[in-house]
Amino acid sequence: MKYSKIFRILVAAAIISWLALVIPTAPAAAVTYLSVSPTSGRAGDTVTVTLTGLSGTTAVLVFNDTNPKTVSITTSSYITSYTIPTSATPGGPDGTGNQIKVIDHAWWLSGAPGHIEAVTFTVITAEITIDLDEGPVGTEVEITGTDFDDGEDVTIDYDGTDITDDIVDGETSTDSNGDFTSTISIPESTTGSHTITITGATSAYTETATFTVESEASLSPTEGGAGTGVTVSGTGFKTSQSITITFDDEELDTTIETDTNGSFSGAFTVPTKAKGTYEVEIGDGTNSHSFDFDISANASLDLATGHIGTTLTISGNGFVASGTVTVKYGDTLIATTTAAVNGDFEVIFEVPASQSGDHTIIVSDSINIKQFTFTMESEAPPIPPPLLPEDGSKVEAEVYFDWKDVDDPSEVTYTFQIATAKAFTPPSIVLEEKGLTSSEYTITEEETLEPVGEDEPYYWRGKAIDGASNESEWTVPDSFHFGSQLVSPVSPVSPVSPTKKIEDWLLYTLIGVGAFLCGLLGFWIGRRTAYSSYY
């Protein structure tokens, strides 16, 4: 029992001695101390390390147990330098931070755990933040950068493309603290994640942020009738994909595709549907957007200008099913038709006689009304060239006038005048005929004019008037005359006054009575002479 106890004591002593040889201990006579200055900096910076109380030993400086530097300490307060690894990050390898440690050289070589002293070192690096990290193309994103080099230019890239010159607001260089703020507009790009990269020109610091592009689409207009053209566009869709458009769950025939940036634009025609609200869906198989489209009564006029007799067509849809559709030109009802069961209709009519200028055409049913403006042409017809009588000619009392026909899309009439003065002053006009449908006129017996000489002739002129009341200019007046002769009683527009007409009639009557009395007197004298001779 006694020997057994002695044996156990000897074994324990041997083990303790062996451990003392294997595991060295720090010098017990001195107090260790590690000082680092500064305790913060950037990766690659050099700091000053002061080691106190380790004179005569060899130690190893490490950064997070890597990048060892062996130093032989020769004084009680030993000063050396240490370079922060370029791979250093603010969070360290495990996210808990960074440490500079001093380790006994023997420990370091044996791989034994532990260290003599450790000091926390803060790694400073440039950082950027963005105020928004998702949204559609065109979203304005504010970028804030800190801890870059003072006064250095920065480059802003979006998926590797330099967009520095396209910033919406802010700066592209840092201030005296190495900070900056810039606002960018997200460029056209496909749906999903995209990288914003900021690079310092002198520091070469490169920081990134991720922005997620969301798809967006638009549709215009959002209401109209069947046949309405609708424009669609979108951004942030998949690249080079066919765009599908459905209207009320019916796929439309389109050939719209996205470009390499996921953007597209195109159009479709609203199909024939009854009046109401329908869903329009736009998608690429992954991204999809829906809109409401209101179909309302719609109508169109094929021509906005024309002349009397022009054929017009009004087409419409969305009107009351099987309802009566009326068309008015101004206040005049000119056509009616019945809409189909789907509200479609078409009516054809000719423009009625009306003045030149704008006229209102109204198409309506019991609920819907559409209005159009139709402009009646206002171009005057050509001047009708005069033919007979020629200027300065002598004519018979019943004069025949002739001029060339005028061609015009609408019906043409003529106005004809005769005057005693070339200026055609109102008092000088002795004859006026309006609404003549042919290009000629003959003076009637009732309109026979007073004979005039060549020195004081009559003048005649004419003009054309179309169905829209557009009037040509007057023709250049031509003169004519005829010699003295007995003429029939003149018309009320003759230059001879009523008193003059009565005097002429009495004169002719008295002459006739006188001639009769003279003949009767001669007959009586002759008989009396013959009777006296007989007896």
Short mmCIF file of C-alpha atoms in Angstrom, two decimals:
data_model
loop_
_atom_site.label_atom_id
_atom_site.label_comp_id
_atom_site.label_asym_id
_atom_site.label_seq_id
_atom_site.Cartn_x
_atom_site.Cartn_y
_atom_site.Cartn_z
CA MET A 1 0.00 0.00 0.00
CA LYS A 2 2.85 2.30 0.91
CA TYR A 3 4.75 1.52 -2.31
CA SER A 4 1.61 2.01 -4.40
CA LYS A 5 1.10 5.50 -3.03
CA ILE A 6 4.73 6.40 -3.67
CA PHE A 7 4.41 5.14 -7.28
CA ARG A 8 1.38 7.30 -7.96
CA ILE A 9 3.21 10.37 -6.66
CA LEU A 10 6.19 9.69 -8.92
CA VAL A 11 3.96 9.27 -12.00
CA ALA A 12 2.16 12.55 -11.31
CA ALA A 13 5.47 14.35 -10.89
CA ALA A 14 6.73 12.91 -14.18
CA ILE A 15 3.63 14.06 -16.03
CA ILE A 16 3.88 17.56 -14.60
CA SER A 17 7.52 17.75 -15.57
CA TRP A 18 6.75 16.61 -19.12
CA LEU A 19 4.00 19.19 -19.48
CA ALA A 20 6.33 21.88 -18.26
CA LEU A 21 8.71 20.98 -21.06
CA VAL A 22 6.07 20.74 -23.77
CA ILE A 23 3.96 23.76 -22.90
CA PRO A 24 6.15 26.80 -22.36
CA THR A 25 4.77 29.63 -20.33
CA ALA A 26 5.07 33.37 -20.75
CA PRO A 27 7.78 34.96 -18.68
CA ALA A 28 6.38 35.35 -15.26
CA ALA A 29 8.73 38.11 -14.26
CA ALA A 30 7.38 40.80 -16.64
CA VAL A 31 3.95 42.29 -17.42
CA THR A 32 3.12 42.05 -21.13
CA TYR A 33 1.59 44.97 -22.95
CA LEU A 34 0.60 45.52 -26.61
CA SER A 35 -0.15 49.01 -27.98
CA VAL A 36 -1.29 49.75 -31.56
CA SER A 37 -1.52 53.22 -33.09
CA PRO A 38 -3.82 54.04 -34.71
CA THR A 39 -6.43 51.45 -33.81
CA SER A 40 -8.37 52.05 -37.02
CA GLY A 41 -7.47 52.37 -40.66
CA ARG A 42 -7.89 51.00 -44.10
CA ALA A 43 -6.71 47.70 -45.50
CA GLY A 44 -3.07 48.11 -46.53
CA ASP A 45 -2.35 50.83 -43.98
CA THR A 46 0.77 50.56 -41.76
CA VAL A 47 0.38 50.99 -38.00
CA THR A 48 2.84 51.42 -35.15
CA VAL A 49 3.09 48.57 -32.61
CA THR A 50 4.69 49.03 -29.19
CA LEU A 51 5.59 45.91 -27.17
CA THR A 52 6.33 46.38 -23.50
CA GLY A 53 7.83 43.87 -21.03
CA LEU A 54 8.95 41.28 -23.57
CA SER A 55 12.60 42.19 -23.81
CA GLY A 56 14.88 39.36 -24.84
CA THR A 57 12.13 37.27 -26.41
CA THR A 58 10.93 36.55 -29.91
CA ALA A 59 7.26 37.19 -30.65
CA VAL A 60 4.93 37.03 -33.62
CA LEU A 61 2.44 39.77 -34.65
CA VAL A 62 -0.66 38.51 -36.48
CA PHE A 63 -3.87 39.98 -37.87
CA ASN A 64 -6.80 37.69 -37.15
CA ASP A 65 -4.25 34.84 -36.79
CA THR A 66 -2.89 35.44 -40.28
CA ASN A 67 -0.17 37.56 -41.88
CA PRO A 68 2.49 36.80 -39.21
CA LYS A 69 5.43 39.09 -38.59
CA THR A 70 8.24 37.80 -36.35
CA VAL A 71 10.01 40.34 -34.20
CA SER A 72 13.01 39.94 -31.86
CA ILE A 73 12.33 42.17 -28.90
CA THR A 74 15.54 43.79 -27.66
CA THR A 75 14.23 46.48 -25.36
CA SER A 76 11.66 46.74 -22.65
CA SER A 77 9.59 49.06 -24.83
CA TYR A 78 10.05 47.80 -28.32
CA ILE A 79 8.50 49.71 -31.27
CA THR A 80 7.90 48.21 -34.71
CA SER A 81 5.53 48.64 -37.65
CA TYR A 82 2.84 46.33 -38.95
CA THR A 83 0.92 46.42 -42.26
CA ILE A 84 -2.81 45.67 -42.26
CA PRO A 85 -3.52 42.99 -44.89
CA THR A 86 -5.12 44.27 -48.09
CA SER A 87 -7.75 41.57 -47.68
CA ALA A 88 -8.92 43.00 -44.37
CA THR A 89 -12.62 43.75 -44.14
CA PRO A 90 -14.59 45.72 -41.55
CA GLY A 91 -16.32 42.65 -40.16
CA GLY A 92 -13.35 40.33 -40.13
CA PRO A 93 -13.44 36.69 -41.21
CA ASP A 94 -16.31 35.76 -38.89
CA GLY A 95 -18.12 39.09 -38.81
CA THR A 96 -17.12 39.86 -35.21
CA GLY A 97 -14.33 42.33 -36.00
CA ASN A 98 -10.54 42.36 -36.34
CA GLN A 99 -7.66 41.87 -33.85
CA ILE A 100 -3.91 42.44 -33.89
CA LYS A 101 -2.27 39.89 -31.57
CA VAL A 102 1.19 39.30 -30.16
CA ILE A 103 2.03 35.60 -29.70
CA ASP A 104 5.09 33.91 -28.22
CA HIS A 105 7.23 32.59 -31.00
CA ALA A 106 7.37 29.10 -29.49
CA TRP A 107 3.63 28.99 -29.18
CA TRP A 108 3.28 30.10 -32.79
CA LEU A 109 5.63 27.40 -33.99
CA SER A 110 3.94 24.69 -31.87
CA GLY A 111 0.47 25.75 -33.03
CA ALA A 112 -0.62 25.97 -29.42
CA PRO A 113 -3.72 28.09 -28.86
CA GLY A 114 -3.63 31.40 -27.04
CA HIS A 115 -1.83 34.69 -27.29
CA ILE A 116 -0.01 37.10 -25.06
CA GLU A 117 -2.16 40.16 -25.84
CA ALA A 118 -4.74 41.31 -28.45
CA VAL A 119 -5.94 44.76 -29.55
CA THR A 120 -9.10 45.39 -31.56
CA PHE A 121 -8.46 47.11 -34.89
CA THR A 122 -11.25 48.75 -36.86
CA VAL A 123 -10.93 48.42 -40.62
CA ILE A 124 -12.28 51.47 -42.40
CA THR A 125 -13.47 51.10 -45.97
CA ALA A 126 -15.61 53.07 -48.40
CA GLU A 127 -19.30 52.26 -48.26
CA ILE A 128 -22.35 53.07 -50.33
CA THR A 129 -26.05 52.88 -49.56
CA ILE A 130 -29.09 53.33 -51.82
CA ASP A 131 -32.43 54.67 -50.64
CA LEU A 132 -34.46 52.31 -52.87
CA ASP A 133 -33.49 48.80 -53.84
CA GLU A 134 -36.37 47.88 -56.16
CA GLY A 135 -38.73 49.48 -58.65
CA PRO A 136 -39.42 49.88 -62.37
CA VAL A 137 -37.17 51.36 -65.01
CA GLY A 138 -36.90 55.10 -64.50
CA THR A 139 -36.96 54.90 -60.70
CA GLU A 140 -34.79 57.62 -59.21
CA VAL A 141 -32.33 56.15 -56.71
CA GLU A 142 -30.20 58.22 -54.34
CA ILE A 143 -26.69 56.82 -53.74
CA THR A 144 -24.78 57.89 -50.63
CA GLY A 145 -21.05 57.16 -50.45
CA THR A 146 -18.78 57.52 -47.40
CA ASP A 147 -15.11 57.08 -46.52
CA PHE A 148 -13.72 57.36 -50.02
CA ASP A 149 -10.59 59.42 -50.51
CA ASP A 150 -11.02 63.12 -49.99
CA GLY A 151 -11.88 65.04 -53.15
CA GLU A 152 -11.63 62.11 -55.54
CA ASP A 153 -13.81 61.54 -58.58
CA VAL A 154 -16.12 58.56 -58.52
CA THR A 155 -17.48 56.50 -61.41
CA ILE A 156 -21.01 55.13 -61.34
CA ASP A 157 -21.66 51.95 -63.33
CA TYR A 158 -24.92 50.09 -63.91
CA ASP A 159 -24.29 46.50 -64.87
CA GLY A 160 -20.85 47.52 -66.09
CA THR A 161 -22.06 50.50 -68.15
CA ASP A 162 -20.77 53.90 -67.11
CA ILE A 163 -23.75 56.16 -66.33
CA THR A 164 -21.80 58.84 -64.44
CA ASP A 165 -22.71 61.52 -66.98
CA ASP A 166 -26.40 60.61 -66.77
CA ILE A 167 -26.98 61.33 -63.09
CA VAL A 168 -30.20 63.18 -62.28
CA ASP A 169 -28.79 65.15 -59.35
CA GLY A 170 -25.86 65.27 -56.95
CA GLU A 171 -22.09 65.00 -57.27
CA THR A 172 -19.58 62.76 -58.97
CA SER A 173 -16.69 63.60 -56.64
CA THR A 174 -16.25 63.32 -52.88
CA ASP A 175 -16.03 66.17 -50.40
CA SER A 176 -13.27 66.78 -47.85
CA ASN A 177 -14.56 63.87 -45.78
CA GLY A 178 -14.59 61.45 -48.69
CA ASP A 179 -18.38 61.49 -48.90
CA PHE A 180 -20.77 62.14 -51.83
CA THR A 181 -24.44 61.87 -52.81
CA SER A 182 -25.75 61.22 -56.34
CA THR A 183 -29.17 60.43 -57.78
CA ILE A 184 -29.50 58.17 -60.81
CA SER A 185 -32.45 57.06 -62.93
CA ILE A 186 -32.55 53.31 -63.41
CA PRO A 187 -31.78 52.65 -67.11
CA GLU A 188 -33.83 50.35 -69.32
CA SER A 189 -33.03 46.83 -68.19
CA THR A 190 -34.64 43.44 -67.78
CA THR A 191 -36.57 42.27 -64.77
CA GLY A 192 -34.44 41.04 -61.86
CA SER A 193 -31.26 42.03 -60.01
CA HIS A 194 -28.80 44.58 -61.34
CA THR A 195 -25.54 45.89 -59.91
CA ILE A 196 -24.71 49.52 -59.14
CA THR A 197 -20.94 49.96 -58.77
CA ILE A 198 -19.10 52.98 -57.38
CA THR A 199 -15.35 53.22 -58.00
CA GLY A 200 -12.99 55.84 -56.56
CA ALA A 201 -10.62 57.25 -59.14
CA THR A 202 -7.60 57.54 -56.80
CA SER A 203 -8.42 55.17 -53.97
CA ALA A 204 -9.62 52.43 -56.33
CA TYR A 205 -12.23 51.56 -53.74
CA THR A 206 -15.05 49.66 -55.39
CA GLU A 207 -18.38 49.34 -53.67
CA THR A 208 -21.55 47.77 -55.03
CA ALA A 209 -25.28 47.74 -54.34
CA THR A 210 -28.04 45.63 -55.85
CA PHE A 211 -31.22 47.04 -57.39
CA THR A 212 -34.10 44.79 -58.45
CA VAL A 213 -35.96 45.94 -61.57
CA GLU A 214 -39.70 45.32 -61.61
CA SER A 215 -41.70 45.15 -64.82
CA GLU A 216 -44.07 47.96 -65.76
CA ALA A 217 -46.56 48.38 -68.62
CA SER A 218 -48.90 51.06 -69.92
CA LEU A 219 -51.97 51.17 -72.18
CA SER A 220 -53.49 54.21 -73.91
CA PRO A 221 -56.29 55.06 -74.36
CA THR A 222 -58.28 53.08 -71.81
CA GLU A 223 -61.64 53.68 -73.44
CA GLY A 224 -63.12 53.80 -76.92
CA GLY A 225 -65.21 51.85 -79.34
CA ALA A 226 -64.48 48.71 -81.31
CA GLY A 227 -61.80 49.47 -83.88
CA THR A 228 -60.04 51.97 -81.62
CA GLY A 229 -56.26 51.84 -81.93
CA VAL A 230 -54.59 51.25 -78.56
CA THR A 231 -50.88 51.81 -77.87
CA VAL A 232 -49.07 49.57 -75.36
CA SER A 233 -45.54 49.80 -73.98
CA GLY A 234 -43.51 48.25 -71.21
CA THR A 235 -40.13 48.05 -69.48
CA GLY A 236 -38.44 45.58 -67.18
CA PHE A 237 -39.74 42.50 -68.97
CA LYS A 238 -37.64 39.55 -70.04
CA THR A 239 -35.23 40.00 -72.91
CA SER A 240 -36.27 39.13 -76.48
CA GLN A 241 -39.65 37.68 -75.54
CA SER A 242 -42.99 37.73 -77.38
CA ILE A 243 -45.61 39.87 -75.71
CA THR A 244 -49.07 38.35 -75.40
CA ILE A 245 -52.15 40.58 -75.22
CA THR A 246 -55.55 39.21 -74.28
CA PHE A 247 -58.79 41.16 -74.46
CA ASP A 248 -61.59 39.67 -72.39
CA ASP A 249 -59.56 36.41 -72.23
CA GLU A 250 -59.24 36.29 -76.02
CA GLU A 251 -55.66 36.42 -77.29
CA LEU A 252 -55.14 39.10 -79.93
CA ASP A 253 -53.04 38.63 -83.03
CA THR A 254 -49.94 40.77 -82.40
CA THR A 255 -46.23 40.59 -83.23
CA ILE A 256 -44.84 42.61 -80.33
CA GLU A 257 -41.49 41.53 -78.85
CA THR A 258 -39.22 42.89 -76.12
CA ASP A 259 -35.76 44.15 -76.99
CA THR A 260 -32.51 43.16 -75.28
CA ASN A 261 -33.32 45.50 -72.40
CA GLY A 262 -36.76 43.98 -71.84
CA SER A 263 -38.59 47.00 -73.26
CA PHE A 264 -41.33 46.99 -75.91
CA SER A 265 -43.94 49.13 -77.63
CA GLY A 266 -46.74 48.31 -80.03
CA ALA A 267 -50.43 48.62 -80.72
CA PHE A 268 -53.60 46.63 -81.16
CA THR A 269 -57.13 47.27 -82.37
CA VAL A 270 -60.04 46.92 -79.99
CA PRO A 271 -62.14 43.97 -81.17
CA THR A 272 -65.86 44.16 -81.76
CA LYS A 273 -67.58 43.94 -78.40
CA ALA A 274 -70.76 45.24 -76.87
CA LYS A 275 -70.59 48.32 -74.69
CA GLY A 276 -69.00 47.56 -71.30
CA THR A 277 -65.74 47.17 -69.32
CA TYR A 278 -63.25 44.49 -70.33
CA GLU A 279 -59.92 43.25 -68.95
CA VAL A 280 -56.79 43.64 -71.04
CA GLU A 281 -53.78 41.59 -69.95
CA ILE A 282 -50.21 42.17 -71.18
CA GLY A 283 -47.48 39.64 -70.38
CA ASP A 284 -44.33 37.78 -71.42
CA GLY A 285 -45.03 34.49 -69.68
CA THR A 286 -43.42 35.62 -66.42
CA ASN A 287 -44.43 39.23 -65.96
CA SER A 288 -48.04 40.27 -66.40
CA HIS A 289 -50.08 43.47 -66.05
CA SER A 290 -53.84 43.96 -66.33
CA PHE A 291 -55.90 47.00 -67.31
CA ASP A 292 -59.58 47.83 -67.63
CA PHE A 293 -60.79 49.02 -71.03
CA ASP A 294 -64.21 50.64 -71.41
CA ILE A 295 -65.93 50.11 -74.73
CA SER A 296 -68.32 52.96 -75.44
CA ALA A 297 -70.27 54.09 -78.46
CA ASN A 298 -67.94 55.08 -81.25
CA ALA A 299 -68.48 56.44 -84.74
CA SER A 300 -66.35 57.78 -87.56
CA LEU A 301 -66.97 59.97 -90.61
CA ASP A 302 -64.93 59.02 -93.65
CA LEU A 303 -64.61 62.54 -95.11
CA ALA A 304 -64.38 65.88 -93.34
CA THR A 305 -64.65 68.10 -96.42
CA GLY A 306 -66.51 67.95 -99.70
CA HIS A 307 -69.17 69.53 -101.86
CA ILE A 308 -72.86 69.15 -102.48
CA GLY A 309 -73.55 65.60 -103.56
CA THR A 310 -70.40 64.16 -101.97
CA THR A 311 -71.06 60.62 -100.70
CA LEU A 312 -70.33 60.26 -96.99
CA THR A 313 -70.12 57.11 -94.88
CA ILE A 314 -70.55 57.02 -91.11
CA SER A 315 -69.54 53.78 -89.36
CA GLY A 316 -70.07 53.07 -85.71
CA ASN A 317 -70.05 50.48 -82.97
CA GLY A 318 -71.12 50.21 -79.37
CA PHE A 319 -74.55 51.67 -80.13
CA VAL A 320 -77.79 50.20 -78.81
CA ALA A 321 -78.19 46.66 -80.12
CA SER A 322 -80.76 46.57 -82.93
CA GLY A 323 -81.57 50.21 -82.20
CA THR A 324 -82.51 52.92 -84.68
CA VAL A 325 -79.62 55.19 -85.63
CA THR A 326 -80.42 58.61 -87.11
CA VAL A 327 -78.17 61.04 -88.96
CA LYS A 328 -78.83 64.78 -89.10
CA TYR A 329 -77.11 67.34 -91.28
CA GLY A 330 -77.59 70.48 -89.28
CA ASP A 331 -81.26 70.31 -88.30
CA THR A 332 -82.23 68.17 -91.28
CA LEU A 333 -82.76 64.42 -90.90
CA ILE A 334 -81.01 62.86 -93.87
CA ALA A 335 -80.61 59.15 -93.05
CA THR A 336 -81.64 56.37 -90.68
CA THR A 337 -80.46 52.80 -90.20
CA THR A 338 -80.68 49.96 -87.70
CA ALA A 339 -77.67 48.88 -85.64
CA ALA A 340 -76.68 45.21 -85.59
CA VAL A 341 -77.08 43.06 -82.48
CA ASN A 342 -73.49 43.89 -81.52
CA GLY A 343 -74.10 47.63 -81.88
CA ASP A 344 -72.34 48.06 -85.25
CA PHE A 345 -73.84 50.18 -88.02
CA GLU A 346 -73.00 51.91 -91.28
CA VAL A 347 -74.97 54.59 -93.09
CA ILE A 348 -74.23 56.15 -96.49
CA PHE A 349 -75.73 59.44 -97.69
CA GLU A 350 -75.07 62.40 -99.98
CA VAL A 351 -74.32 65.89 -98.76
CA PRO A 352 -77.40 68.06 -99.32
CA ALA A 353 -77.40 71.57 -100.75
CA SER A 354 -76.04 73.98 -98.16
CA GLN A 355 -73.91 77.06 -97.76
CA SER A 356 -70.12 76.83 -97.82
CA GLY A 357 -68.41 76.51 -94.43
CA ASP A 358 -68.76 74.23 -91.43
CA HIS A 359 -71.84 72.10 -90.83
CA THR A 360 -72.65 69.79 -87.93
CA ILE A 361 -73.46 66.13 -88.55
CA ILE A 362 -75.02 64.31 -85.60
CA VAL A 363 -75.44 60.54 -85.38
CA SER A 364 -77.44 59.18 -82.44
CA ASP A 365 -79.64 56.48 -81.05
CA SER A 366 -81.80 56.42 -77.94
CA ILE A 367 -78.71 56.63 -75.67
CA ASN A 368 -75.59 57.56 -77.58
CA ILE A 369 -74.74 60.63 -79.60
CA LYS A 370 -71.70 61.49 -81.70
CA GLN A 371 -71.02 64.75 -83.49
CA PHE A 372 -68.85 65.60 -86.48
CA THR A 373 -67.94 68.76 -88.35
CA PHE A 374 -68.21 68.65 -92.13
CA THR A 375 -66.77 71.55 -94.11
CA MET A 376 -68.57 72.43 -97.32
CA GLU A 377 -66.04 73.55 -99.88
CA SER A 378 -65.80 77.32 -100.29
CA GLU A 379 -63.94 77.51 -103.58
CA ALA A 380 -65.72 79.77 -106.02
CA PRO A 381 -66.58 78.41 -109.49
CA PRO A 382 -64.74 79.77 -112.56
CA ILE A 383 -65.90 82.94 -114.33
CA PRO A 384 -68.17 82.03 -117.26
CA PRO A 385 -66.43 83.43 -120.40
CA PRO A 386 -68.86 85.58 -122.54
CA LEU A 387 -69.48 84.54 -126.16
CA LEU A 388 -72.35 86.58 -127.70
CA PRO A 389 -72.91 89.39 -128.43
CA GLU A 390 -69.33 90.38 -128.87
CA ASP A 391 -68.09 93.58 -127.35
CA GLY A 392 -69.21 96.66 -129.34
CA SER A 393 -71.49 94.76 -131.70
CA LYS A 394 -74.82 96.00 -133.16
CA VAL A 395 -77.72 93.67 -132.47
CA GLU A 396 -81.45 93.22 -133.04
CA ALA A 397 -83.93 94.38 -130.44
CA GLU A 398 -84.52 90.84 -129.15
CA VAL A 399 -80.90 90.16 -128.26
CA TYR A 400 -79.48 86.61 -127.75
CA PHE A 401 -76.81 86.29 -125.06
CA ASP A 402 -74.50 83.30 -124.71
CA TRP A 403 -71.56 82.33 -122.46
CA LYS A 404 -69.51 79.21 -121.83
CA ASP A 405 -70.71 76.52 -119.42
CA VAL A 406 -68.95 76.29 -116.02
CA ASP A 407 -67.97 72.89 -114.60
CA ASP A 408 -68.36 72.46 -110.81
CA PRO A 409 -68.95 69.42 -108.56
CA SER A 410 -72.19 70.96 -107.38
CA GLU A 411 -75.03 72.35 -109.48
CA VAL A 412 -74.28 75.77 -111.01
CA THR A 413 -76.69 78.62 -111.78
CA TYR A 414 -75.98 81.95 -113.45
CA THR A 415 -76.86 85.58 -112.81
CA PHE A 416 -77.16 87.88 -115.84
CA GLN A 417 -77.33 91.73 -115.90
CA ILE A 418 -77.73 94.54 -118.46
CA ALA A 419 -76.95 98.15 -117.55
CA THR A 420 -76.62 101.55 -119.21
CA ALA A 421 -73.36 102.20 -117.34
CA LYS A 422 -70.21 100.12 -117.52
CA ALA A 423 -69.80 100.40 -113.74
CA PHE A 424 -73.20 98.70 -113.23
CA THR A 425 -74.31 101.12 -110.57
CA PRO A 426 -77.72 100.13 -109.16
CA PRO A 427 -79.66 102.91 -110.98
CA SER A 428 -78.07 101.92 -114.30
CA ILE A 429 -79.17 98.25 -114.19
CA VAL A 430 -82.11 97.78 -116.54
CA LEU A 431 -82.37 93.99 -116.49
CA GLU A 432 -81.28 91.24 -114.04
CA GLU A 433 -82.01 87.53 -114.21
CA LYS A 434 -81.02 85.16 -111.37
CA GLY A 435 -80.99 81.38 -111.04
CA LEU A 436 -80.49 80.69 -114.74
CA THR A 437 -79.75 77.02 -115.21
CA SER A 438 -78.44 77.32 -118.79
CA SER A 439 -75.58 79.41 -120.14
CA GLU A 440 -77.72 81.55 -122.48
CA TYR A 441 -80.52 84.10 -122.44
CA THR A 442 -82.73 85.83 -125.01
CA ILE A 443 -84.42 89.18 -124.45
CA THR A 444 -88.18 88.62 -124.57
CA GLU A 445 -90.66 90.90 -126.30
CA GLU A 446 -91.78 92.22 -122.94
CA GLU A 447 -88.16 93.07 -122.06
CA THR A 448 -87.28 94.80 -125.38
CA LEU A 449 -84.87 97.62 -124.70
CA GLU A 450 -84.91 101.25 -125.76
CA PRO A 451 -82.84 101.73 -128.92
CA VAL A 452 -79.41 103.24 -128.24
CA GLY A 453 -76.55 104.32 -130.38
CA GLU A 454 -72.97 103.20 -130.45
CA ASP A 455 -71.92 106.23 -128.43
CA GLU A 456 -74.21 105.32 -125.51
CA PRO A 457 -74.39 101.50 -125.62
CA TYR A 458 -75.75 98.92 -123.20
CA TYR A 459 -73.41 96.68 -121.19
CA TRP A 460 -73.89 93.07 -120.15
CA ARG A 461 -72.15 90.71 -117.74
CA GLY A 462 -72.68 87.41 -115.90
CA LYS A 463 -71.35 85.23 -113.09
CA ALA A 464 -71.64 81.60 -111.90
CA ILE A 465 -72.98 80.48 -108.49
CA ASP A 466 -72.50 76.91 -107.24
CA GLY A 467 -74.82 74.91 -104.99
CA ALA A 468 -72.91 76.02 -101.89
CA SER A 469 -73.59 79.68 -102.80
CA ASN A 470 -69.98 80.30 -103.77
CA GLU A 471 -70.00 83.02 -106.43
CA SER A 472 -67.50 83.61 -109.20
CA GLU A 473 -66.32 87.06 -110.16
CA TRP A 474 -68.38 88.99 -112.74
CA THR A 475 -67.33 88.75 -116.34
CA VAL A 476 -65.72 91.83 -117.89
CA PRO A 477 -68.65 93.94 -119.23
CA ASP A 478 -69.21 93.83 -123.02
CA SER A 479 -71.13 96.58 -124.87
CA PHE A 480 -73.81 96.33 -127.55
CA HIS A 481 -76.30 98.68 -129.27
CA PHE A 482 -79.07 98.78 -131.92
CA GLY A 483 -80.46 101.57 -134.15
CA SER A 484 -83.65 103.72 -133.79
CA GLN A 485 -86.90 101.94 -134.62
CA LEU A 486 -90.33 101.41 -133.26
CA VAL A 487 -90.15 99.15 -130.31
CA SER A 488 -92.71 97.33 -128.29
CA PRO A 489 -93.72 98.61 -124.86
CA VAL A 490 -90.83 98.24 -122.51
CA SER A 491 -90.79 96.18 -119.40
CA PRO A 492 -90.99 97.68 -115.92
CA VAL A 493 -87.19 97.59 -115.69
CA SER A 494 -86.87 99.63 -118.98
CA PRO A 495 -85.24 103.04 -118.65
CA VAL A 496 -88.47 104.58 -120.20
CA SER A 497 -90.73 106.06 -117.51
CA PRO A 498 -94.50 105.20 -117.17
CA THR A 499 -95.41 108.80 -118.17
CA LYS A 500 -93.38 108.43 -121.33
CA LYS A 501 -95.19 105.16 -122.17
CA ILE A 502 -98.59 106.88 -121.87
CA GLU A 503 -97.46 109.82 -124.08
CA ASP A 504 -96.28 107.44 -126.80
CA TRP A 505 -99.60 105.56 -126.76
CA LEU A 506 -101.66 108.76 -127.07
CA LEU A 507 -99.42 110.00 -129.84
CA TYR A 508 -99.87 106.84 -131.86
CA THR A 509 -103.64 106.88 -131.25
CA LEU A 510 -104.02 110.53 -132.32
CA ILE A 511 -101.98 109.89 -135.43
CA GLY A 512 -104.26 106.99 -136.31
CA VAL A 513 -107.46 108.97 -135.64
CA GLY A 514 -106.11 111.92 -137.64
CA ALA A 515 -105.32 109.70 -140.58
CA PHE A 516 -108.81 108.21 -140.44
CA LEU A 517 -110.48 111.65 -140.32
CA CYS A 518 -108.34 112.91 -143.15
CA GLY A 519 -109.37 109.95 -145.27
CA LEU A 520 -113.02 110.41 -144.38
CA LEU A 521 -112.85 114.13 -145.19
CA GLY A 522 -111.25 113.41 -148.55
CA PHE A 523 -113.93 110.86 -149.35
CA TRP A 524 -116.70 113.39 -148.50
CA ILE A 525 -115.16 116.16 -150.59
CA GLY A 526 -114.76 113.80 -153.52
CA ARG A 527 -118.39 112.73 -153.40
CA ARG A 528 -119.58 116.31 -153.13
CA THR A 529 -117.57 117.48 -156.11
CA ALA A 530 -118.85 114.62 -158.19
CA TYR A 531 -122.47 115.39 -157.25
CA SER A 532 -122.14 119.09 -158.16
CA SER A 533 -120.76 118.20 -161.56
CA TYR A 534 -123.70 115.90 -162.29
CA TYR A 535 -126.32 118.55 -161.66
#
